[in-house]
C-alpha positions as MATLAB code, in Angstrom:
seq = 'MTPAAAPALQAPPAPDSWELARRILDPGTFRSWDTPPAHRPATGPYADTLARARDRSGVDEAVVTGEGRAGGHRVALALGEFAFLAGSVGADAAERLVRAVERATAERLPLLASPVSGGTRMQEGTGAFVQMVRVAAAVRAHKAAGLPYLVHLRHPTTGGVLASWGSLGHLTSAEPGALVGFLGPRVHRELHGEDFPPGVQQAENLHRRGLVDAVLPTDRLRGALLDVLDVLLPPRRTAPAPADPPADPPADPPADPPADPPADPAPVTAPPTAWQAVQRSRDPRRPGLSALLGQAATVVPLSGTAAGERDDALRLALARFGDARCVVVGHDRDRAATAGPVGPGGLRTARRGMRLAAELRLPLLTVIDTHGADLSVHAEEGGLAAEIAHCLADLTALPVPTVALLLGEGAGGAALALLPADRILAAQHGWLAPLPPEGASAILYRTADHSPQLAADQGVGAADLLRGGIVDRILPEQPDAAAEGPAFLRRTAAALEAELLAQSAAAPATRLAARLNRYRPIQP';
ca = [
      92.805  157.384  106.545;
      92.445  155.419  109.780;
      92.678  151.621  109.864;
      89.035  151.403  110.923;
      87.849  153.605  108.114;
      90.026  152.154  105.387;
      87.835  149.181  104.402;
      84.671  151.277  104.404;
      86.167  154.093  102.349;
      87.045  151.608   99.630;
      83.349  150.937   99.062;
      81.839  152.179   95.796;
      80.517  155.728   96.131;
      76.912  155.783   97.246;
      74.456  157.006   94.631;
      72.854  160.337   95.382;
      69.266  160.410   96.553;
      67.701  160.922   93.127;
      69.781  158.183   91.531;
      68.911  155.820   94.367;
      65.200  156.528   93.898;
      65.562  155.867   90.180;
      67.182  152.487   90.799;
      64.617  151.371   93.376;
      61.327  152.511   91.869;
      59.347  151.651   88.775;
      60.447  153.987   85.961;
      59.005  157.475   86.082;
      56.972  157.004   89.267;
      58.890  159.111   91.817;
      57.013  162.148   93.110;
      58.621  164.534   95.600;
      56.906  165.474   98.849;
      59.405  168.193   99.716;
      58.558  171.832  100.366;
      61.132  174.646  100.797;
      62.899  174.698  104.192;
      61.267  177.065  106.655;
      63.994  177.802  109.217;
      66.851  179.201  107.145;
      68.988  182.037  108.575;
      68.804  185.100  106.330;
      72.422  186.180  106.709;
      75.717  185.162  108.279;
      78.289  182.406  107.821;
      75.767  179.563  108.225;
      73.499  181.082  105.579;
      76.460  181.220  103.210;
      77.324  177.606  104.019;
      73.777  176.491  103.242;
      73.771  178.383   99.957;
      77.024  176.762   98.859;
      75.722  173.327   99.865;
      72.602  173.873   97.780;
      74.618  174.959   94.749;
      77.039  172.034   94.996;
      74.504  169.292   95.680;
      71.546  170.397   93.598;
      69.165  169.808   96.530;
      67.967  172.148   99.251;
      68.454  169.852  102.276;
      70.169  166.693  103.439;
      66.961  164.641  103.232;
      64.867  164.024  100.118;
      61.372  162.562  100.567;
      58.596  161.419   98.295;
      56.767  158.424   96.953;
      56.782  156.115   93.979;
      55.896  152.598   92.984;
      57.934  149.431   93.359;
      56.482  146.448   91.561;
      53.292  148.474   91.314;
      53.051  149.003   95.088;
      53.012  152.555   96.433;
      56.080  153.137   98.595;
      57.229  156.199  100.557;
      60.919  157.137  100.536;
      63.123  159.137  102.919;
      66.637  159.367  101.475;
      69.741  161.010  102.845;
      71.847  163.255  100.595;
      75.512  163.235  101.584;
      76.445  165.980   99.112;
      74.484  168.447  101.256;
      76.693  169.154  104.289;
      77.705  165.491  104.651;
      74.078  164.470  105.096;
      73.927  166.164  108.496;
      70.467  166.649  109.969;
      69.353  169.985  111.357;
      65.940  171.397  112.192;
      64.722  171.661  108.593;
      65.897  168.200  107.593;
      64.307  166.714  110.723;
      61.052  168.561  110.037;
      60.994  167.237  106.474;
      61.693  163.733  107.687;
      58.997  163.809  110.367;
      56.407  165.109  107.923;
      57.268  162.374  105.449;
      56.961  159.656  108.090;
      53.650  161.069  109.297;
      52.320  161.291  105.746;
      53.356  157.713  105.021;
      51.524  156.672  108.182;
      48.386  158.631  107.291;
      48.335  157.175  103.775;
      49.244  153.689  105.076;
      52.331  153.308  102.928;
      55.407  151.186  103.591;
      58.390  153.458  104.153;
      61.929  152.861  102.933;
      64.492  155.034  104.712;
      68.050  155.192  103.402;
      70.241  157.468  105.517;
      73.753  158.540  104.620;
      75.078  161.045  107.106;
      77.820  162.269  109.370;
      75.191  162.792  112.084;
      73.626  165.854  113.665;
      74.418  169.229  112.090;
      77.022  170.885  114.302;
      76.213  174.410  113.060;
      72.799  174.145  114.770;
      74.016  172.654  118.055;
      71.679  171.214  120.649;
      68.559  172.440  118.869;
      69.313  170.078  115.996;
      70.469  167.318  118.330;
      67.136  167.017  120.136;
      65.210  166.764  116.856;
      66.176  163.104  116.798;
      63.572  162.590  119.537;
      60.802  163.763  117.183;
      62.117  161.601  114.383;
      62.214  158.466  116.539;
      58.699  159.150  117.843;
      57.332  159.503  114.315;
      58.924  156.231  113.235;
      57.542  154.469  116.299;
      54.027  155.692  115.486;
      54.399  154.456  111.911;
      55.375  150.992  113.115;
      52.622  150.986  115.744;
      50.137  151.435  112.900;
      51.253  148.064  111.522;
      53.140  149.624  108.611;
      56.539  148.423  107.351;
      59.578  150.568  108.092;
      62.567  149.386  106.069;
      66.106  150.771  106.355;
      69.051  150.653  103.950;
      72.226  152.143  105.440;
      74.591  153.838  103.004;
      78.234  154.806  103.327;
      78.736  156.448  105.802;
      75.946  156.489  108.401;
      76.994  157.696  111.848;
      75.999  159.668  114.933;
      72.493  160.788  115.745;
      71.137  159.688  112.376;
      72.186  156.090  113.019;
      70.941  156.388  116.605;
      67.429  157.372  115.492;
      65.868  156.690  112.102;
      68.809  154.528  110.981;
      68.302  151.892  113.698;
      64.540  151.428  113.953;
      63.829  149.317  110.877;
      61.770  146.176  110.910;
      64.431  145.031  108.446;
      67.822  146.646  107.930;
      70.323  146.266  105.104;
      73.567  148.088  104.390;
      75.856  148.801  101.469;
      78.931  146.582  101.126;
      81.850  148.101  102.986;
      79.748  150.916  104.415;
      81.025  152.699  107.511;
      78.207  152.377  110.045;
      78.764  153.437  113.639;
      77.640  155.762  116.383;
      80.987  157.516  116.814;
      82.850  158.397  113.651;
      86.452  157.135  113.465;
      87.960  160.628  113.382;
      86.057  161.714  116.496;
      87.001  158.483  118.262;
      90.670  159.099  117.520;
      90.506  162.690  118.776;
      88.687  161.707  121.976;
      90.619  158.548  122.834;
      93.945  158.957  121.063;
      93.599  155.666  119.192;
      91.677  154.145  116.311;
      88.917  151.586  116.397;
      90.158  148.098  115.538;
      89.904  147.486  111.792;
      86.461  146.577  110.501;
      84.475  147.146  113.697;
      82.181  149.704  112.077;
      81.965  147.955  108.728;
      78.644  146.687  107.356;
      79.865  143.114  107.007;
      80.890  142.968  110.660;
      77.506  144.306  111.753;
      75.849  141.584  109.692;
      77.938  138.921  111.407;
      76.899  140.410  114.760;
      73.172  140.323  114.008;
      72.799  144.109  113.764;
      72.165  144.195  110.011;
      69.984  141.677  108.179;
      71.741  141.823  104.817;
      74.630  143.475  103.004;
      73.248  144.557   99.625;
      74.866  146.429   96.754;
      72.643  149.051   95.191;
      71.935  146.963   92.104;
      70.320  144.291   94.311;
      68.293  146.660   96.454;
      65.240  146.837   94.193;
      64.988  143.047   93.953;
      65.280  142.712   97.721;
      62.616  145.382   98.235;
      60.232  143.604   95.856;
      60.719  140.345   97.782;
      59.980  142.088  101.073;
      56.860  143.758   99.687;
      55.719  140.430   98.247;
      55.571  139.044  101.784;
      54.499  142.131  103.717;
      51.775  143.477  101.430;
      48.674  141.761  100.069;
      48.832  141.053   96.340;
      47.775  143.820   94.027;
      44.571  142.919   92.229;
      43.577  144.582   88.988;
      39.906  145.396   89.206;
      37.836  144.657   86.071;
      36.155  147.542   84.312;
      32.831  148.275   86.025;
      29.793  146.987   84.170;
      26.364  148.574   84.179;
      24.454  147.137   87.138;
      21.369  145.056   86.367;
      18.027  146.640   87.035;
      17.373  144.315   89.950;
      20.692  142.975   91.235;
      20.508  139.645   93.029;
      21.221  139.506   96.726;
      24.803  138.743   97.649;
      25.273  135.059   98.479;
      26.452  134.310  102.006;
      30.212  134.223  102.409;
      31.720  130.765  102.350;
      33.283  129.678  105.632;
      37.031  129.072  105.603;
      37.808  125.785  103.908;
      39.160  122.972  106.030;
      42.756  122.021  105.283;
      42.968  119.247  102.663;
      43.000  115.691  103.916;
      46.397  114.099  104.313;
      47.218  110.992  102.275;
      46.800  107.679  104.023;
      50.058  106.308  105.434;
      51.637  103.527  103.416;
      53.244  101.856  106.422;
      52.188  101.074  109.966;
      52.652  103.947  112.441;
      56.164  103.917  113.897;
      56.883  103.193  117.504;
      58.040  106.186  119.515;
      61.624  104.915  119.509;
      61.536  104.337  115.746;
      60.374  107.930  115.319;
      63.244  109.187  117.459;
      65.754  107.237  115.406;
      64.327  108.283  112.049;
      64.177  111.935  113.093;
      67.962  111.810  113.509;
      68.670  110.575  109.976;
      71.223  113.043  108.547;
      69.396  112.877  105.203;
      66.153  114.107  106.742;
      65.095  117.491  105.290;
      65.050  120.403  107.685;
      63.930  124.001  107.730;
      66.279  125.133  104.964;
      64.822  122.542  102.599;
      61.280  123.446  103.627;
      61.894  127.119  102.877;
      62.961  126.006   99.418;
      59.267  125.279   98.791;
      58.229  128.859   99.582;
      57.427  131.265   96.764;
      59.410  134.046   98.447;
      61.921  133.989  101.313;
      63.589  137.011  102.920;
      66.277  135.863  105.397;
      66.893  138.006  108.477;
      69.955  137.975  110.712;
      70.048  137.814  114.476;
      68.413  139.855  117.162;
      69.045  143.304  115.600;
      70.689  144.015  118.964;
      74.126  142.479  118.590;
      73.556  138.709  118.746;
      73.382  136.059  116.055;
      72.882  132.322  116.486;
      72.856  130.373  113.231;
      71.115  127.395  114.854;
      67.918  129.485  114.932;
      66.612  130.788  111.628;
      64.439  133.870  111.109;
      62.838  134.843  107.805;
      59.850  136.343  106.084;
      58.212  133.874  103.719;
      55.237  133.291  101.475;
      53.878  129.780  101.001;
      51.415  130.090   98.137;
      48.975  132.765   99.301;
      50.019  132.537  102.957;
      52.434  135.242  104.129;
      54.200  134.769  107.458;
      57.188  135.299  109.704;
      59.152  132.061  110.108;
      61.125  131.197  113.250;
      62.689  127.790  113.542;
      65.526  125.457  114.385;
      67.786  124.765  111.422;
      69.208  121.252  111.728;
      71.688  121.818  108.901;
      73.164  124.951  110.442;
      73.148  123.458  113.936;
      75.571  120.804  112.715;
      78.240  123.515  112.540;
      76.825  126.284  114.751;
      76.013  123.993  117.674;
      72.767  123.795  119.657;
      70.531  126.818  120.011;
      71.465  129.166  122.844;
      69.927  132.204  124.530;
      70.871  134.447  121.604;
      68.948  132.158  119.282;
      65.867  132.378  121.468;
      66.218  136.161  121.557;
      66.263  135.995  117.759;
      63.043  133.980  117.949;
      61.489  136.654  120.124;
      62.491  139.259  117.561;
      60.509  137.212  115.044;
      57.518  137.198  117.378;
      57.692  140.985  117.714;
      57.985  141.388  113.951;
      54.918  139.228  113.409;
      52.922  141.314  115.881;
      54.145  144.669  114.540;
      53.652  143.719  110.883;
      50.401  141.858  111.637;
      51.581  138.709  109.927;
      50.973  135.113  111.026;
      53.873  133.392  112.767;
      55.142  129.952  111.784;
      57.458  128.187  114.230;
      59.405  125.090  113.178;
      60.721  122.717  115.845;
      63.643  120.430  115.028;
      66.299  120.359  117.746;
      68.175  117.789  119.794;
      68.290  120.287  122.659;
      69.555  123.650  123.818;
      73.112  124.752  124.480;
      73.933  123.610  128.009;
      77.214  125.481  128.389;
      78.409  128.012  130.946;
      77.913  130.696  128.297;
      74.264  129.674  127.891;
      73.627  129.695  131.631;
      75.206  133.118  132.045;
      73.347  134.337  128.957;
      69.962  133.581  130.494;
      68.866  130.436  128.643;
      66.119  129.525  131.116;
      64.810  133.085  131.142;
      64.667  133.165  127.346;
      62.697  129.911  127.244;
      60.251  131.435  129.722;
      59.949  134.646  127.718;
      59.324  132.705  124.502;
      56.511  130.761  126.162;
      54.966  133.901  127.607;
      55.239  135.796  124.324;
      53.768  132.993  122.220;
      50.779  132.419  124.465;
      49.793  136.093  124.192;
      50.849  136.888  120.614;
      47.873  138.602  118.928;
      48.489  137.248  115.412;
      47.673  133.754  114.092;
      50.297  131.151  114.949;
      51.079  127.719  113.513;
      53.762  125.378  114.853;
      55.351  122.487  112.963;
      57.117  119.681  114.835;
      59.320  118.728  111.895;
      61.707  116.307  113.569;
      63.458  116.197  116.919;
      61.797  118.017  119.797;
      64.090  117.719  122.787;
      63.864  119.873  125.880;
      63.241  123.520  126.544;
      64.551  124.669  123.170;
      61.727  122.702  121.524;
      59.056  123.737  124.018;
      60.013  127.395  123.556;
      58.575  127.361  120.008;
      55.573  125.084  120.640;
      52.591  127.220  121.793;
      50.396  127.985  118.787;
      46.821  128.147  117.565;
      47.429  125.065  115.463;
      50.208  122.490  115.913;
      51.256  120.037  113.212;
      53.662  117.133  113.614;
      55.505  115.153  110.997;
      54.890  111.427  111.426;
      58.377  110.933  112.844;
      58.392  114.087  114.907;
      58.570  113.773  118.681;
      58.563  115.943  121.801;
      60.118  115.175  125.190;
      61.627  116.949  128.203;
      64.922  115.176  127.410;
      66.066  112.811  124.686;
      65.015  109.293  125.750;
      68.653  108.399  126.434;
      68.835  111.252  128.948;
      65.651  110.192  130.705;
      66.916  106.600  130.862;
      70.206  107.748  132.344;
      68.381  109.696  135.072;
      66.055  106.841  136.010;
      68.284  103.813  135.427;
      71.829  105.173  135.124;
      72.013  103.616  131.658;
      70.642  104.370  128.197;
      69.431  100.792  127.740;
      65.838  101.663  128.635;
      65.515  104.438  126.028;
      63.058  102.597  123.717;
      60.689  101.745  126.547;
      60.866  105.237  128.033;
      60.079  106.790  124.647;
      56.883  104.744  124.612;
      56.037  105.289  128.285;
      56.514  109.062  128.107;
      54.262  109.431  125.054;
      56.795  111.350  122.989;
      55.697  110.197  119.503;
      53.366  112.051  117.160;
      50.493  109.587  117.614;
      50.645  109.975  121.410;
      50.833  113.758  121.072;
      47.735  113.719  118.860;
      45.796  111.572  121.331;
      46.805  113.902  124.141;
      45.660  117.010  122.282;
      49.178  118.438  122.191;
      49.207  118.405  118.391;
      46.260  118.796  116.032;
      47.401  116.980  112.914;
      50.000  114.452  111.800;
      51.661  114.887  108.411;
      52.332  111.407  106.978;
      55.734  110.352  105.734;
      55.656  107.799  102.916;
      57.437  105.953  104.355;
      60.015  108.400  105.668;
      60.842  112.057  104.992;
      64.502  111.205  104.463;
      63.548  108.818  101.655;
      60.766  110.964  100.190;
      62.625  114.255   99.998;
      60.803  116.759   97.732;
      57.431  114.983   97.851;
      57.254  115.277  101.640;
      58.340  118.901  101.479;
      55.701  119.792   98.870;
      52.930  118.229  100.948;
      54.188  119.951  104.079;
      54.347  123.355  102.389;
      50.800  122.911  101.065;
      49.594  121.923  104.538;
      51.248  124.982  106.069;
      49.652  127.279  103.500;
      46.201  125.869  104.258;
      46.686  126.040  108.022;
      48.036  129.607  107.971;
      45.142  130.797  105.812;
      42.592  129.018  107.999;
      43.979  130.557  111.182;
      44.093  133.990  109.558;
      40.360  133.676  108.882;
      39.512  132.605  112.443;
      38.168  135.003  115.064;
      41.054  136.298  117.221;
      39.278  135.699  120.530;
      38.532  132.109  119.560;
      42.111  131.517  118.499;
      43.646  132.917  121.656;
      41.309  130.983  123.948;
      41.980  127.710  122.153;
      45.723  128.336  122.255;
      45.729  128.157  126.046;
      42.912  125.678  126.591;
      44.675  122.857  124.765;
      46.972  122.311  127.771;
      44.316  122.165  130.499;
      43.065  118.582  130.107;
      46.502  116.969  129.844;
      46.929  114.234  132.444;
      50.213  112.574  133.445;
];
């Protein structure tokens, strides 16, 4: 046992494919899609190997596919079977997998893939190796159809399987302690004469690195899947039994237009000055994104860029506020206190959220609450300015409905990067500025003494932003979100639900045009 493999090999044994299906799905709903393999050799050592694998495992290939129901929703499954030749994928397994993905796409089903594999089947050589191209293409087509592709990595998942259908999920989880890596530890040792450092290919390390969204034991997988489906899929509605139609049915009434968002309560205090808003937004008791997500019916946290970066100052999640389902991207003031200001990796995480919203055809909610971006050497070399630019470009063209919430501080490019939206809301003590007022005062006067006047002159407060058309609505604080706590959060969550539903009902062309036009009349 190598040092790198030791932690992973101590993980509980992965359930076989049938047991995994039983644990995930509603009882008695699994139905196999598999047909007998078509490319089996009739004789020879490989034929004997396949026969022994079938007898030992009880299945005829390393992939088991089918469908069932989870929480009443139809779901397609593609599950690896390690007991069959270490889960290795050859031509028949790849063919079965591709057909399952294509069927899930044709029937518009979410697909849960759970590989467990040593990689490509060595007995079949290059012919099996290149099948990963077909598999990846099928998964891409499924995602392009706006259908969820969810991945749960089991112990172990390596090689070509990880480098194709194991790494293309909209969301990816892994078993605790699972060995997950492109090059297996034994092969690495043979090729390089040394072991990987301990834990590099372990699920928990990949989660810390933003490659895996969650580390989930099998007994939590069903609950996590139900939460994901609750956000990604429209609610199931039980149709009433059909009644006999009347002899002369009345004409259908015209459809009601989307309801306007409910009116906000009248403020109980005079509007704050811009400088008062800046000061109140910095109150350490002020609720942030984490507290706001506590008002959601369902929250599915995601981790990092899915490409090896994670910045805890930027939060990414799927969420449902009432009937409004969305992808949430936002600054987390509580995490930033320990993680530091948002950097380029955080903005790349935000762009992952934008892509997820577009691919899953969900509205996007951005939440702005930051005292500024990371201004370190690391941030400069990591492309901070470029990531701000890419966020702006992506948001202005994103095809799905977008709502932005200026929840508190809105300093600099890190705030602007999440601002463009179809509809922009601001908390009463939210503010937006190129720099914190102290920074602007230092530039102009070489002292921070002029900060209050500059906050007013630059029009950073919510009331000024509303007059300038930069925001569409102010959410009152009665008198202050830090003092109100849950009441402010409940009102804000209700406002977000109404705004997300209203934008989802709007015509896409109208939304996109308005998103850009709001900035044209702004005068200095």
